[in-house]
């Protein structure tokens, strides 16, 4: 392995750094020491101002869940449309433990909330009446041929005979036969249309109630959709008040519930995670520095840096909390007097600050914000640590310096090249085989029973995506929706399990004219007369089938305007959205449950794209491009880091070694993730970039030390890594799945980064030098102190 | 403690009513036990059963009640076939989880499928019908039901649970038993939409030769296969 000659590596004694010498014209540390009182005073004032701005005078730092903050705005779930699940209490008296109680409660809630309760499905009676009145217009074109056959004399006779034969069965009246509405069984051809609209099977296994809510197949749960601009809790309070003494429980479910749970988790865990991180950092720093005052000073500076960042962060949410914890761990870098990559000692801070800048290009809003926030946070932390820490030490003492300590390392190029080649190869394999985990379906807590019941008995909201159709006015928009609904219906069953669109129940004017002409050819009035005669000749009362016989009228067509003004009008509120350009209606497509399935990209009949928007759509779009973009982010970061190292050292070899080390570290992390069966996705993206930055810095330091033939203080690199690991361990200990995954990635990556910096980077640097010039670098000069 | 006369009378009245109610419940239970014992005397010996069947449906769909004759075939443990005579009728097959109405005319159109989870009322009725002919202690007949035992006659009224989905489709199933043998002689099904279906059984032949049953079942299987092929 790498040989080393010990210079000295004992407990770190306080010592002056070479920066204090006259060779440095401008030094923050020296300046801070000379004006210690001013610096400390300013620090205290600024910290107090930040705290006051954040918590006292300002808006405060609200705690939110923002669990969908990684999804583009247009793909997030609606936050003002909570779903409420009504269930019977376990201790409900036997005479009230029935679906009637649930339906009566749902009606009471509807009365109390008024327009804030939106029909989730078309009210069963109105939808059935609409469908019955227009069934012949709504069947698909290819069903018309079948209809023609079924209306032939022979088929009519067989249908009537079959009906009479089945009537002798005791199951006839309690099964699926609907003789009054459909003596010919024509609904078999129209079920594809009628299914989604409340005839029998409105959504999943549930069915629509008379008021448009959904009741599960056992009659033991009712699902209500609310739409309110009031706070969710206020609406829920109204729901509970409407329930009164009925033995019914109301539980919030769906995306709004997931968001509320996430907020509670963030609220409950934020202090715990921060405390664990602080304790772990204190332990690492105390063990490494062995100075109480130095440890306390560093922690105080870090705390004030976090306070300053919090003053500018709009909320603490599911994503900013772990990033703040990691910020504390990575910022410790600036507190430790480690060897410098350059004379002035800025490249390490710059590499760290720009670590997440590539995420500005990412489609994840939360990470886009954190691309800049991280840079700001690191800048604040480093500035405080370089100004305030020396000032504090100048006043109270306790400074620790690791200058001129460490080992003389001897790089082993062959081993490094072979090792990095193996890791890069394994990383390539891992990146192709690792499982992707999208930004949808992220939950900070396990799914509860009500949420599970929603998915099992009704539908899975995470799979519902939206397509929007617009028009100059509501009727025009609904006609466009009708045309688009036919296109979306083609996604079933290959890509989607269901299309829920009001457009399926109306036709465009030209469609109506075309269909009317086709129906005229069927001579429906004559056929119905024949059917009436046949029924009477077989002993039936023809008038009992009047409901069906009336559907043969083709004068009344399913026009958009008729639906808007008719009894189904209120139901359309669920689909209608306000736009600046007129009116628009949404269609809901229930995608198939396979997350690996391709995202359909439907195109409307007029060539217009019909983009599907929703969490599942965003996740599947992202999945298709994630690996390419991961490469782009990594390359951006690698280039930025290498450029900064090159500017700092003016050595292309060191810069290239640092870049290779970054790539090797990230590949090693991918291999570890594949081995641990951890999914790869946007939730762990910052972790991968941060450990890349840690590797760049470690490699830059090691290569510089080897290049200058100066002692490399390995303990310093390891302590830096341990601080990062300590912060990440707080996330691992949080037991919150996305935080834990991010923590594991950083723990593994930080450990690997220091290892790569120590064992791989020097060898790569030496190999590159031999390759470039065929001889070792010149002996060390005077530059390169501690940071 | 001083008790008023009114209190004493009220207390005594309540005690009498309470004991009368308790006695009534006891009497109901006893009548139910008697009916089930009578039924079980016949049913417990059933390995298979053949009976003549007359089905009468009183419905507003028809100008006059529909009357069809046929055959009831039961084979333990849980296969029940109600087969109409002639090609113009149908065959109702209840076999474990299967519920089907098959047209006797092989070229006829089968009725809609009847999955048990989609049609709880049909499933409830099918379970009762099978249990009425299967050997047992009667627990399967009264399971998931409210049972009323009228004083006169040898009959049981089976009602779906209160406020259930089944109740919205099916009002009651009344079972008439033979006063001597305990065999089921009539099943009257009252549907919520107003139809009444009367299944009258006669000429019971218990534990007939296996080939008699097999012959009917072969016909049913052939019919089923023809419908499935279609």
mmCIF file of C-alpha atoms in Angstrom, chain A residues 58 94 139 182 195 204 214 243 248 274 315 351 422 425 489 505 629 632 666 698 778:
data_model
loop_
_atom_site.group_PDB
_atom_site.id
_atom_site.type_symbol
_atom_site.label_atom_id
_atom_site.label_comp_id
_atom_site.label_asym_id
_atom_site.label_seq_id
_atom_site.Cartn_x
_atom_site.Cartn_y
_atom_site.Cartn_z
ATOM 1 C CA UNK A 58 -40.204 38.569 10.919
ATOM 2 C CA UNK A 94 -75.904 -2.828 15.677
ATOM 3 C CA UNK A 139 -71.389 4.001 -27.622
ATOM 4 C CA UNK A 182 -81.861 -3.069 -20.907
ATOM 5 C CA UNK A 195 -68.256 2.126 -16.284
ATOM 6 C CA UNK A 204 -62.168 1.191 -8.538
ATOM 7 C CA UNK A 214 -68.266 6.991 -3.357
ATOM 8 C CA UNK A 243 -71.362 14.179 12.040
ATOM 9 C CA UNK A 248 -69.022 7.645 12.257
ATOM 10 C CA UNK A 274 -30.826 18.781 15.191
ATOM 11 C CA UNK A 315 -39.803 27.328 5.555
ATOM 12 C CA UNK A 351 -15.705 23.693 -4.127
ATOM 13 C CA UNK A 422 -12.329 -1.176 -10.973
ATOM 14 C CA UNK A 425 -16.374 -0.116 -13.983
ATOM 15 C CA UNK A 489 -59.741 6.392 -23.561
ATOM 16 C CA UNK A 505 -70.564 11.859 -21.721
ATOM 17 C CA UNK A 629 -29.221 14.100 -16.018
ATOM 18 C CA UNK A 632 -24.813 15.904 -16.424
ATOM 19 C CA UNK A 666 -19.594 8.868 -6.786
ATOM 20 C CA UNK A 698 -9.777 15.605 -0.088
ATOM 21 C CA UNK A 778 9.575 19.693 -8.596
#
